Amino acid sequence: MGSTPTELPCEDVADNRSGVGGGISDVYGEDSATLDQLVTPWVTSVASGYSLMRDPRYNKGLAFTDKERDAHYLTGLLPPVVLSQDIQEKKVMHNLRQYTVPLQRYTALMDLQERNERLFYKLLIDNVEELLPVVYTPTVGEACQKYGSIYRKPQGLYISLKEKGKILEVLKNWPQRGIQVIVVTDGERILGLGDLGCQGMGIPVGKLSLYTALGGIRPSACLPITIDVGTNNEKLLNDEFYIGLKQRRATGQEYAEFLHEFMCAVKQNYGEKVLVQFEDFANHNAFDLLSKYSDSHLVFNDDIQGTASVVLAGLIAAQKVLGKKLADHTFLFLGAGEAGTGIAELIALKISKESGAPIAESRKKIWLVDSKGLIVSSRKESLQHFKQPWAHEHEPVKDLIGAVKAIKPTVLIGTSGVGQTFTKEVVEAMATNNEKPLILALSNPTSQAECTAEQAYTWTKGRAIFGSGSPFDPVEYNGKTYLPGQANNCYIFPGLGLGLIMSGAIRVRDDMLLAASEALAAQVTEEHFANGLIYPPFSNIREISANIAACVAAKTYDLGLASNLPRAKDLVKFAESSMYSPVYRNYR
């Protein structure tokens, strides 16, 4: 047997910083080492034997070489065969494809993540188009609904009202110290499924796995958090398997004070440059939190800003197909919540920058419909504050079809969270008014989409340019195959996060979101347009993320909000070199 390497003193380990691997300190030299150099599998001390096989960061399963098995006391604990990582990947994919129920695939992938981290991410990177719907929408929605039943092992940090006054202590219980990205939810508005309380943890876990797979952020730099302030979901309150607090949601001052303690503790524990992504908060809290902390913390709301950025990218790309500027379009939204108003505001900002018109003037190109009908100036006093900028002069209109006929939009965008609201009459009216109607049914999961791809193409006789939030299969119509575009936030937030981290950003600004949108739109080629796509395929998502990261970082430097100096000469290459690689390392 080989001898166990001597453990390094703590101060020597802590000072070994390289700044690569997703923009964080490479404490143990794993990513600064070339693939042919040996690395040490550190835990508290050097891992060996059973402890090594039980640590997902270092476990390689049957890929441990004979030399590694001998050196780390693994001989006899594994069957004698030595498999390559590629063979392991092939085997796991074969097994996953045997499952007919998506939730079974989800639980199998989560088990793999808890058992062998690098194999999980290699699987996800190499098979992103096949596995994205499993780890993200739509399957993650079902996983959250049943999280209490499928819960096996904690995958993030749970901070409940019971921890009020000691949130900083709870954060220090998390084993990793170099956290760069936190995705946090309070579970009140999970996708289009409503209040799932503590079971919303599936969303931060899923989002952060995509930060790593698609954006190259090191897994050890990612922290999923669920803030449990109760739930108003009666079914969960009466469910014996529910894993959260069985009490009604805290609101008002109690809620605000608890969230403020959390935000202060995060900054105190992880510093100024930790990115906090708010995820699936209810509308009123989402806007308040973003407004309150955007000037004091590095915060980002994917539902408001990420969705806006990816939709704007599709609209910018579609200009090449439609031959119009954004200012030449009229936009109509069904849904005036976080996503709808967030998208509308970013579109208005882009129109304003392109045309030189004041943003208040640019907003007049954009109309919103909520549950009470078209948002017009006569309703202004009764509207929530985030809807008020969209209250234009017009006669009241009660429903969507009335608004389509009155406004005659060129672009119809659904963010309502209610399925089948783009009816045949609505879509046909869009086709009557436009040669190529642009229809985006963005609500998730698939069951909540405003219409299906097949409906959009059929009801417009194949003339629609269609995009959705969740994936749809290709559609055959009149002998032609149409490829639906997916306006998926996964295009934006991983690259945005990488760009913020590698530049050392201290704040997020709208100009960075515009830069991300423009970078994504630039990745759409003529070949993609010929197939009806306004988004590039996910198959080269890491290349897309690197380009987005470079543009976001460049804008951060231009705005004077970057702290990682000097600025790299080639930001795309720097982004690519910073990305986490899931390839197995050789152990000494």
Coordinates of C-alpha atoms in Angstrom, one line a residue:
M1 CA 0.0 0.0 0.0
G2 CA 1.2 3.6 -0.7
S3 CA 1.7 6.0 2.1
T4 CA -0.8 8.7 2.9
P5 CA 0.4 12.2 1.9
T6 CA 1.0 14.6 4.8
E7 CA -1.8 17.1 5.4
L8 CA -0.9 20.7 4.6
P9 CA -1.3 23.4 7.4
C10 CA -4.5 25.3 7.0
E11 CA -2.8 28.6 6.3
D12 CA -0.8 27.1 3.4
V13 CA -3.9 25.7 1.9
A14 CA -5.9 28.9 2.2
D15 CA -3.2 31.0 0.5
N16 CA -3.0 28.8 -2.6
R17 CA -5.2 31.0 -4.8
S18 CA -5.4 30.8 -8.6
G19 CA -8.7 32.6 -9.4
V20 CA -9.7 30.0 -12.0
G21 CA -12.5 27.4 -12.0
G22 CA -15.6 29.6 -12.2
G23 CA -13.8 32.7 -11.0
I24 CA -13.2 31.5 -7.4
S25 CA -10.0 30.6 -5.5
D26 CA -8.9 27.1 -6.5
V27 CA -8.0 26.2 -2.9
Y28 CA -6.6 22.7 -3.6
G29 CA -5.1 23.4 -7.0
E30 CA -7.4 21.0 -8.8
D31 CA -8.3 23.3 -11.6
S32 CA -4.9 25.0 -11.9
A33 CA -3.3 21.6 -12.4
T34 CA -3.2 20.3 -16.0
L35 CA -5.1 17.1 -16.6
D36 CA -1.9 15.0 -16.5
Q37 CA -0.9 16.4 -13.1
L38 CA -1.8 14.6 -9.9
V39 CA -4.2 16.2 -7.4
T40 CA -4.9 15.3 -3.8
P41 CA -8.5 14.4 -2.8
W42 CA -8.8 16.7 0.2
V43 CA -11.7 16.5 2.7
T44 CA -10.7 17.5 6.2
S45 CA -7.7 15.3 5.7
V46 CA -6.7 13.2 2.7
A47 CA -9.7 11.0 1.9
S48 CA -9.1 7.2 1.5
G49 CA -11.0 4.0 1.6
Y50 CA -14.7 4.1 2.3
S51 CA -14.6 7.9 3.0
L52 CA -13.2 8.5 -0.5
M53 CA -15.9 6.5 -2.1
R54 CA -18.6 8.2 -0.1
D55 CA -17.5 11.7 -1.0
P56 CA -19.2 12.8 -4.2
R57 CA -16.6 15.4 -5.0
Y58 CA -13.9 12.8 -5.4
N59 CA -15.6 9.5 -5.9
K60 CA -14.9 8.0 -9.4
G61 CA -16.6 4.6 -8.8
L62 CA -15.2 1.9 -11.0
A63 CA -12.9 4.5 -12.7
F64 CA -10.4 4.4 -9.9
T65 CA -7.2 3.0 -11.4
D66 CA -5.3 0.0 -9.8
K67 CA -2.6 2.4 -8.6
E68 CA -5.2 4.7 -7.0
R69 CA -7.0 1.8 -5.4
D70 CA -3.7 0.6 -3.9
A71 CA -2.6 4.1 -2.7
H72 CA -6.0 5.0 -1.1
Y73 CA -7.0 1.7 0.5
L74 CA -9.7 0.9 -2.1
T75 CA -8.5 -2.6 -3.1
G76 CA -11.2 -5.1 -2.5
L77 CA -13.8 -2.5 -1.9
L78 CA -14.6 -2.3 -5.6
P79 CA -15.0 -5.0 -8.3
P80 CA -11.7 -5.5 -10.2
V81 CA -12.7 -3.9 -13.5
V82 CA -11.5 -0.4 -14.3
L83 CA -13.9 1.6 -16.5
S84 CA -13.3 4.9 -18.2
Q85 CA -15.5 7.9 -17.5
D86 CA -16.9 7.7 -21.0
I87 CA -18.0 4.1 -20.5
Q88 CA -19.6 5.1 -17.1
E89 CA -21.5 7.9 -18.9
K90 CA -22.7 5.5 -21.6
K91 CA -23.9 3.1 -19.0
V92 CA -25.8 5.7 -17.0
M93 CA -27.5 7.2 -20.1
H94 CA -28.5 3.7 -21.1
N95 CA -30.1 3.1 -17.7
L96 CA -31.8 6.5 -17.7
R97 CA -33.4 5.9 -21.0
Q98 CA -35.1 2.7 -19.6
Y99 CA -37.2 4.9 -17.4
T100 CA -40.5 5.9 -18.9
V101 CA -41.6 8.3 -16.1
P102 CA -39.7 11.6 -16.1
L103 CA -39.7 11.8 -12.3
Q104 CA -37.8 8.5 -12.1
R105 CA -35.1 10.0 -14.3
Y106 CA -35.0 13.0 -12.0
T107 CA -34.5 11.0 -8.9
A108 CA -31.9 8.8 -10.6
L109 CA -29.9 11.9 -11.6
M110 CA -30.2 13.4 -8.1
D111 CA -28.9 10.1 -6.7
L112 CA -25.9 10.3 -9.2
Q113 CA -25.2 13.9 -8.1
E114 CA -25.0 12.8 -4.5
R115 CA -22.8 9.9 -5.4
N116 CA -20.4 11.0 -8.1
E117 CA -20.4 14.8 -8.8
R118 CA -18.1 14.8 -11.8
L119 CA -19.9 12.1 -13.6
F120 CA -23.2 13.9 -13.0
Y121 CA -22.0 17.1 -14.6
K122 CA -20.2 15.3 -17.5
L123 CA -23.5 13.6 -18.2
L124 CA -25.4 16.9 -18.1
I125 CA -22.9 18.8 -20.3
D126 CA -22.7 16.1 -22.9
N127 CA -26.4 15.4 -23.1
V128 CA -27.8 18.8 -22.3
E129 CA -30.7 18.8 -24.7
E130 CA -32.0 15.5 -23.5
L131 CA -31.5 16.0 -19.8
L132 CA -32.3 19.7 -19.4
P133 CA -36.1 19.0 -19.3
V134 CA -35.4 16.5 -16.5
V135 CA -33.3 18.6 -14.1
Y136 CA -35.2 21.8 -15.0
T137 CA -38.7 22.6 -16.3
P138 CA -41.0 20.8 -16.7
T139 CA -39.9 17.8 -14.6
V140 CA -38.5 19.9 -11.7
G141 CA -42.0 21.2 -11.2
E142 CA -43.4 17.7 -10.5
A143 CA -40.3 17.0 -8.3
C144 CA -41.2 20.1 -6.1
Q145 CA -44.8 19.0 -5.8
K146 CA -43.6 15.6 -4.5
Y147 CA -40.4 16.7 -2.8
G148 CA -41.6 15.5 0.6
S149 CA -42.1 12.0 -0.7
I150 CA -38.9 11.8 -2.8
Y151 CA -36.7 13.6 -0.2
R152 CA -33.7 11.4 0.7
K153 CA -30.7 13.7 1.6
P154 CA -30.5 17.4 2.1
Q155 CA -29.1 19.2 -1.0
G156 CA -29.0 22.7 0.3
L157 CA -29.5 25.0 3.3
Y158 CA -32.9 25.3 4.9
I159 CA -33.4 28.5 6.9
S160 CA -36.7 28.7 8.8
L161 CA -38.4 31.1 11.1
K162 CA -37.1 29.0 14.0
E163 CA -33.6 30.3 13.1
K164 CA -34.5 34.0 13.4
G165 CA -31.7 35.9 15.2
K166 CA -29.1 33.3 14.3
I167 CA -29.1 33.1 10.5
L168 CA -25.4 33.9 10.4
E169 CA -24.7 30.8 12.5
V170 CA -26.8 28.7 10.2
L171 CA -24.9 29.9 7.1
K172 CA -21.6 28.9 8.9
N173 CA -22.9 25.3 9.1
W174 CA -22.6 24.9 5.4
P175 CA -19.3 23.1 4.8
Q176 CA -18.0 25.2 1.8
R177 CA -16.6 28.6 2.5
G178 CA -15.9 30.0 -1.0
I179 CA -19.5 30.6 -2.0
Q180 CA -19.9 32.7 -5.1
V181 CA -23.5 32.1 -6.2
I182 CA -26.6 31.6 -4.0
V183 CA -30.0 30.8 -5.4
V184 CA -32.7 31.4 -2.8
T185 CA -36.5 30.9 -2.8
D186 CA -39.2 31.1 -0.3
G187 CA -41.3 28.7 -2.3
E188 CA -44.4 30.9 -2.6
R189 CA -44.6 30.9 -6.4
I190 CA -42.9 27.8 -7.8
L191 CA -43.2 28.0 -11.6
G192 CA -46.9 28.1 -12.4
L193 CA -47.7 25.7 -9.6
G194 CA -48.2 28.2 -6.7
D195 CA -47.2 27.9 -3.1
L196 CA -45.1 24.8 -2.5
G197 CA -43.4 26.1 0.7
C198 CA -40.3 24.3 1.8
Q199 CA -40.6 21.8 -1.1
G200 CA -39.5 24.6 -3.5
M201 CA -35.9 23.6 -2.8
G202 CA -35.9 21.6 -6.1
I203 CA -35.7 25.0 -7.9
P204 CA -32.5 26.3 -6.3
V205 CA -30.9 22.9 -6.6
G206 CA -31.8 22.6 -10.2
K207 CA -30.8 26.2 -11.1
L208 CA -27.3 25.8 -9.5
S209 CA -26.7 22.5 -11.2
L210 CA -27.2 24.5 -14.5
Y211 CA -24.9 27.2 -13.3
T212 CA -22.2 24.5 -13.2
A213 CA -23.1 22.5 -16.2
L214 CA -23.9 25.5 -18.5
G215 CA -21.9 28.3 -17.0
G216 CA -18.9 26.4 -15.6
I217 CA -19.3 27.7 -12.0
R218 CA -17.6 25.2 -9.6
P219 CA -20.1 23.1 -7.7
S220 CA -18.4 24.0 -4.4
A221 CA -19.0 27.7 -5.1
C222 CA -22.8 27.2 -5.3
L223 CA -25.3 27.3 -2.4
P224 CA -29.0 26.5 -2.8
I225 CA -31.1 28.0 0.0
T226 CA -34.8 27.7 0.9
I227 CA -36.2 30.4 3.2
D228 CA -39.1 28.7 5.1
V229 CA -41.6 31.2 6.5
G230 CA -44.5 28.8 6.3
T231 CA -47.0 28.0 3.6
N232 CA -50.6 28.8 2.8
N233 CA -51.0 25.6 0.8
E234 CA -53.7 23.7 2.8
K235 CA -52.8 20.4 1.1
L236 CA -49.2 20.7 2.4
L237 CA -50.2 21.8 5.9
N238 CA -52.3 18.6 6.2
D239 CA -49.6 16.4 4.6
E240 CA -47.9 14.1 7.1
F241 CA -44.9 13.9 4.8
Y242 CA -44.5 17.7 4.3
I243 CA -40.9 18.7 5.2
G244 CA -41.4 22.3 6.1
L245 CA -42.9 24.4 8.9
K246 CA -46.6 23.6 9.3
Q247 CA -47.8 27.1 9.8
R248 CA -49.2 30.0 7.7
R249 CA -46.8 32.3 5.9
A250 CA -45.2 35.1 7.8
T251 CA -46.0 38.5 6.1
G252 CA -45.4 42.2 6.6
Q253 CA -42.8 43.3 9.0
E254 CA -42.0 39.8 10.3
Y255 CA -41.2 38.7 6.8
A256 CA -39.3 41.8 5.9
E257 CA -37.1 41.6 9.1
F258 CA -36.4 37.9 8.5
L259 CA -35.3 38.5 4.9
H260 CA -33.2 41.5 5.9
E261 CA -31.4 39.4 8.5
F262 CA -30.7 36.9 5.8
M263 CA -29.3 39.4 3.3
C264 CA -27.1 41.0 6.0
A265 CA -25.8 37.6 7.1
V266 CA -25.0 36.5 3.5
K267 CA -23.0 39.7 3.0
Q268 CA -21.2 39.3 6.3
N269 CA -20.4 35.7 5.8
Y270 CA -19.5 35.6 2.1
G271 CA -18.6 39.2 1.3
E272 CA -19.6 41.9 -1.2
K273 CA -19.2 39.9 -4.4
V274 CA -21.5 36.9 -3.7
L275 CA -24.3 36.8 -6.2
V276 CA -27.7 36.3 -4.7
Q277 CA -30.3 35.1 -7.2
F278 CA -33.9 35.4 -6.0
E279 CA -36.1 32.7 -7.4
D280 CA -39.8 32.1 -7.4
F281 CA -40.9 34.7 -4.9
A282 CA -44.4 36.0 -5.1
N283 CA -44.8 39.1 -7.2
H284 CA -45.1 41.7 -4.3
N285 CA -42.0 40.3 -2.5
A286 CA -40.0 39.8 -5.6
F287 CA -40.2 43.4 -6.7
D288 CA -39.7 44.7 -3.2
L289 CA -36.6 42.6 -2.6
L290 CA -35.0 43.5 -5.9
S291 CA -35.7 47.2 -5.3
K292 CA -34.5 47.2 -1.7
Y293 CA -31.2 45.3 -2.2
S294 CA -30.1 46.1 -5.7
D295 CA -28.0 49.1 -4.5
S296 CA -26.4 47.4 -1.5
H297 CA -25.9 43.8 -2.7
L298 CA -25.1 41.8 -5.9
V299 CA -28.6 40.6 -6.5
F300 CA -30.5 39.3 -9.5
N301 CA -34.1 38.0 -10.0
D302 CA -34.3 35.4 -12.7
D303 CA -38.1 35.6 -13.0
I304 CA -38.0 39.3 -13.6
Q305 CA -34.6 40.0 -15.2
G306 CA -33.5 36.6 -16.6
T307 CA -36.8 36.0 -18.4
A308 CA -36.7 39.6 -19.7
S309 CA -33.2 39.2 -21.1
V310 CA -33.8 35.9 -22.8
V311 CA -37.1 37.1 -24.4
L312 CA -35.4 40.4 -25.5
A313 CA -32.7 38.2 -27.2
G314 CA -35.3 36.4 -29.1
L315 CA -37.0 39.6 -30.2
I316 CA -33.6 41.1 -31.3
A317 CA -32.9 37.9 -33.3
A318 CA -36.4 37.9 -34.8
Q319 CA -35.8 41.4 -36.3
K320 CA -33.7 39.8 -39.0
V321 CA -36.6 37.5 -40.0
L322 CA -39.3 40.2 -39.7
G323 CA -37.3 43.0 -41.2
K324 CA -38.5 45.5 -38.5
K325 CA -36.9 47.4 -35.6
L326 CA -38.2 46.9 -32.1
A327 CA -39.7 50.3 -32.2
D328 CA -41.8 49.3 -35.2
H329 CA -43.6 46.6 -33.2
T330 CA -46.6 46.7 -31.0
F331 CA -46.3 44.3 -28.0
L332 CA -49.2 42.8 -26.1
F333 CA -48.7 40.8 -22.9
L334 CA -51.0 38.4 -21.2
G335 CA -49.8 38.5 -17.6
A336 CA -48.6 41.6 -15.7
G337 CA -46.6 40.0 -12.9
E338 CA -42.9 39.6 -12.4
A339 CA -42.1 38.1 -15.8
G340 CA -44.5 40.3 -17.8
T341 CA -43.5 43.6 -16.4
G342 CA -39.8 42.7 -16.3
I343 CA -39.8 41.8 -20.0
A344 CA -41.8 44.9 -20.9
E345 CA -39.4 47.2 -19.0
L346 CA -36.3 45.7 -20.7
I347 CA -37.9 46.0 -24.2
A348 CA -38.8 49.6 -23.4
L349 CA -35.2 50.3 -22.4
K350 CA -33.8 48.7 -25.5
I351 CA -36.2 50.7 -27.7
S352 CA -35.3 53.9 -25.9
K353 CA -31.5 53.2 -26.4
E354 CA -32.1 52.4 -30.1
S355 CA -34.4 55.3 -31.0
G356 CA -33.2 58.0 -28.5
A357 CA -36.8 58.4 -27.3
P358 CA -37.6 58.8 -23.6
I359 CA -38.4 55.5 -21.9
A360 CA -41.8 56.8 -21.0
E361 CA -42.5 57.2 -24.7
S362 CA -41.1 53.8 -25.5
R363 CA -43.4 52.1 -23.0
K364 CA -46.4 53.2 -25.1
K365 CA -45.5 50.5 -27.6
I366 CA -46.2 47.9 -25.0
W367 CA -49.6 46.9 -23.6
L368 CA -50.4 44.5 -20.8
V369 CA -53.5 42.4 -20.0
D370 CA -54.1 41.1 -16.4
S371 CA -57.0 39.2 -14.8
K372 CA -59.2 42.3 -15.0
G373 CA -58.5 43.1 -18.7
L374 CA -56.3 45.6 -20.6
I375 CA -54.3 47.8 -18.3
V376 CA -55.5 51.4 -19.1
S377 CA -55.1 54.8 -17.4
S378 CA -58.7 54.7 -16.0
R379 CA -57.5 51.8 -13.8
K380 CA -54.3 53.4 -12.6
E381 CA -55.2 54.3 -9.0
S382 CA -56.3 50.7 -8.3
L383 CA -53.1 49.1 -9.8
Q384 CA -50.1 47.7 -8.0
H385 CA -47.1 50.0 -8.3
F386 CA -45.3 47.8 -10.8
K387 CA -48.2 47.8 -13.2
Q388 CA -48.8 51.6 -13.2
P389 CA -46.2 52.5 -15.9
W390 CA -48.2 50.4 -18.4
A391 CA -51.5 52.1 -17.9
H392 CA -52.0 53.9 -21.2
E393 CA -54.9 55.9 -22.6
H394 CA -57.5 53.6 -24.1
E395 CA -61.0 52.5 -23.6
P396 CA -61.4 49.6 -21.1
V397 CA -61.2 46.1 -22.7
K398 CA -62.3 43.1 -20.7
D399 CA -60.4 40.2 -22.3
L400 CA -57.5 39.1 -24.4
I401 CA -59.3 38.6 -27.6
G402 CA -60.8 42.1 -27.3
A403 CA -57.3 43.5 -26.7
V404 CA -55.8 41.7 -29.7
K405 CA -58.6 43.1 -31.9
A406 CA -58.2 46.6 -30.5
I407 CA -54.5 47.0 -30.2
K408 CA -53.5 44.8 -33.2
P409 CA -50.2 43.7 -31.8
T410 CA -47.4 42.3 -33.9
V411 CA -46.0 40.4 -30.9
L412 CA -48.0 38.4 -28.4
I413 CA -46.3 37.3 -25.2
G414 CA -47.8 35.0 -22.5
T415 CA -46.6 35.2 -18.9
S416 CA -49.9 34.4 -17.2
G417 CA -49.1 31.0 -15.7
V418 CA -52.5 29.8 -17.0
G419 CA -52.6 27.2 -19.8
Q420 CA -54.5 27.4 -23.0
T421 CA -55.3 31.1 -22.8
F422 CA -54.0 31.7 -26.3
T423 CA -57.2 30.3 -27.8
K424 CA -57.8 29.5 -31.5
E425 CA -59.7 32.8 -31.9
V426 CA -56.8 34.8 -30.3
V427 CA -54.1 33.1 -32.5
E428 CA -56.1 33.4 -35.7
A429 CA -56.7 37.1 -34.9
M430 CA -52.9 37.5 -34.6
A431 CA -52.5 35.7 -38.0
T432 CA -55.1 38.0 -39.6
N433 CA -53.2 41.2 -38.5
N434 CA -49.7 39.9 -39.3
E435 CA -47.9 38.0 -42.1
K436 CA -45.6 36.5 -39.5
P437 CA -47.1 36.8 -36.1
L438 CA -44.5 36.4 -33.3
I439 CA -46.1 34.3 -30.5
L440 CA -44.3 33.5 -27.2
A441 CA -46.1 31.2 -24.8
L442 CA -43.7 31.5 -21.9
S443 CA -45.5 30.0 -18.9
N444 CA -44.0 27.0 -17.2
P445 CA -44.3 24.0 -16.9
T446 CA -45.6 22.7 -20.2
S447 CA -49.1 22.2 -18.8
Q448 CA -49.3 25.9 -18.1
A449 CA -48.2 27.1 -21.5
E450 CA -50.6 29.6 -23.1
C451 CA -50.7 27.4 -26.2
T452 CA -48.8 24.5 -27.7
A453 CA -46.4 24.7 -30.6
E454 CA -48.7 22.6 -32.7
Q455 CA -51.6 24.9 -32.1
A456 CA -49.6 28.0 -32.9
Y457 CA -48.3 26.6 -36.2
T458 CA -51.7 25.0 -37.2
W459 CA -53.9 28.0 -36.4
T460 CA -51.6 30.4 -38.3
K461 CA -51.1 28.0 -41.2
G462 CA -47.4 27.7 -40.5
R463 CA -46.7 31.4 -40.5
A464 CA -46.1 32.0 -36.8
I465 CA -42.7 32.5 -35.3
F466 CA -43.1 30.6 -32.0
G467 CA -41.2 30.4 -28.8
S468 CA -42.1 28.8 -25.4
G469 CA -40.8 28.6 -21.9
S470 CA -40.8 24.8 -21.7
P471 CA -39.7 22.6 -24.6
F472 CA -42.0 21.3 -27.4
D473 CA -41.2 18.7 -29.9
P474 CA -40.8 19.6 -33.6
V475 CA -44.1 20.0 -35.5
E476 CA -45.0 18.7 -38.9
Y477 CA -47.5 20.9 -40.8
N478 CA -48.2 20.7 -44.5
G479 CA -45.1 18.6 -45.2
K480 CA -42.8 21.0 -43.4
T481 CA -41.1 20.5 -40.1
Y482 CA -41.1 23.4 -37.7
L483 CA -38.6 23.6 -34.8
P484 CA -40.1 25.5 -31.8
G485 CA -37.8 27.9 -30.1
Q486 CA -37.4 27.8 -26.3
A487 CA -37.1 31.1 -24.6
N488 CA -35.3 29.3 -21.7
N489 CA -33.7 31.4 -18.9
C490 CA -30.9 28.8 -19.1
Y491 CA -29.5 30.7 -22.0
I492 CA -28.9 33.7 -19.8
F493 CA -28.4 33.2 -16.1
P494 CA -25.3 30.8 -16.3
G495 CA -23.4 33.1 -18.6
L496 CA -24.5 36.2 -16.8
G497 CA -23.4 34.7 -13.5
L498 CA -20.0 33.7 -14.9
G499 CA -19.5 37.2 -16.3
L500 CA -20.3 38.8 -13.0
I501 CA -18.0 36.5 -11.1
M502 CA -15.0 36.7 -13.4
S503 CA -15.2 40.5 -13.4
G504 CA -15.7 40.7 -9.7
A505 CA -18.9 42.7 -10.2
I506 CA -20.3 44.4 -7.1
R507 CA -23.8 45.3 -8.5
V508 CA -26.1 44.2 -11.3
R509 CA -27.4 46.9 -13.7
D510 CA -29.9 46.7 -16.6
D511 CA -27.1 47.5 -19.1
M512 CA -25.5 44.1 -18.2
L513 CA -28.8 42.4 -19.0
L514 CA -29.0 44.2 -22.4
A515 CA -25.4 43.1 -23.1
A516 CA -26.4 39.5 -22.3
S517 CA -29.5 39.7 -24.6
E518 CA -27.4 41.1 -27.5
A519 CA -24.7 38.5 -27.0
L520 CA -27.3 35.7 -27.1
A521 CA -29.0 37.1 -30.2
A522 CA -25.6 37.3 -31.9
Q523 CA -25.3 33.5 -31.6
V524 CA -28.3 32.9 -33.9
T525 CA -27.1 32.1 -37.5
E526 CA -28.9 32.3 -40.8
E527 CA -29.1 28.5 -40.7
H528 CA -31.1 28.8 -37.5
F529 CA -33.4 31.4 -39.0
A530 CA -34.0 29.1 -42.0
N531 CA -35.4 26.4 -39.5
G532 CA -37.6 29.0 -37.8
L533 CA -35.4 29.3 -34.8
I534 CA -34.8 32.6 -32.9
Y535 CA -32.5 31.0 -30.4
P536 CA -29.4 28.9 -31.0
P537 CA -29.5 25.1 -30.1
F538 CA -28.5 24.1 -26.6
S539 CA -25.9 21.7 -27.9
N540 CA -23.2 24.4 -27.8
I541 CA -24.5 26.1 -24.7
R542 CA -21.1 26.4 -23.0
E543 CA -19.7 28.4 -26.0
I544 CA -22.9 30.6 -25.8
S545 CA -22.4 31.1 -22.1
A546 CA -18.7 32.1 -22.6
N547 CA -19.7 34.7 -25.1
I548 CA -22.5 36.1 -22.8
A549 CA -20.1 36.1 -19.9
A550 CA -17.5 38.0 -21.9
C551 CA -20.1 40.7 -22.9
V552 CA -21.4 41.0 -19.4
A553 CA -17.9 41.3 -18.0
A554 CA -17.0 43.9 -20.6
K555 CA -20.1 46.0 -19.7
T556 CA -19.3 45.6 -16.0
Y557 CA -15.8 47.0 -16.6
D558 CA -17.2 49.8 -18.7
L559 CA -19.6 50.8 -15.9
G560 CA -16.8 50.9 -13.3
L561 CA -18.5 48.1 -11.3
A562 CA -15.7 45.5 -11.7
S563 CA -13.2 44.7 -8.9
N564 CA -11.1 42.0 -10.6
L565 CA -8.3 44.0 -12.1
P566 CA -6.6 44.3 -14.5
R567 CA -9.1 43.4 -17.2
A568 CA -8.3 40.3 -19.2
K569 CA -7.3 41.1 -22.8
D570 CA -9.5 38.3 -24.3
L571 CA -12.6 38.0 -22.1
V572 CA -14.0 35.1 -24.1
K573 CA -10.9 33.0 -23.6
F574 CA -10.8 34.0 -20.0
A575 CA -14.4 32.8 -19.6
E576 CA -13.6 29.5 -21.3
S577 CA -10.5 28.9 -19.1
S578 CA -12.5 29.7 -16.0
M579 CA -15.1 27.0 -16.5
Y580 CA -15.3 24.0 -14.3
S581 CA -14.3 20.7 -16.0
P582 CA -16.1 17.5 -14.9
V583 CA -13.3 15.3 -16.3
Y584 CA -11.9 12.9 -13.6
R585 CA -8.6 13.9 -12.1
N586 CA -5.8 11.4 -11.3
Y587 CA -5.0 11.1 -7.6
R588 CA -1.5 10.7 -6.1

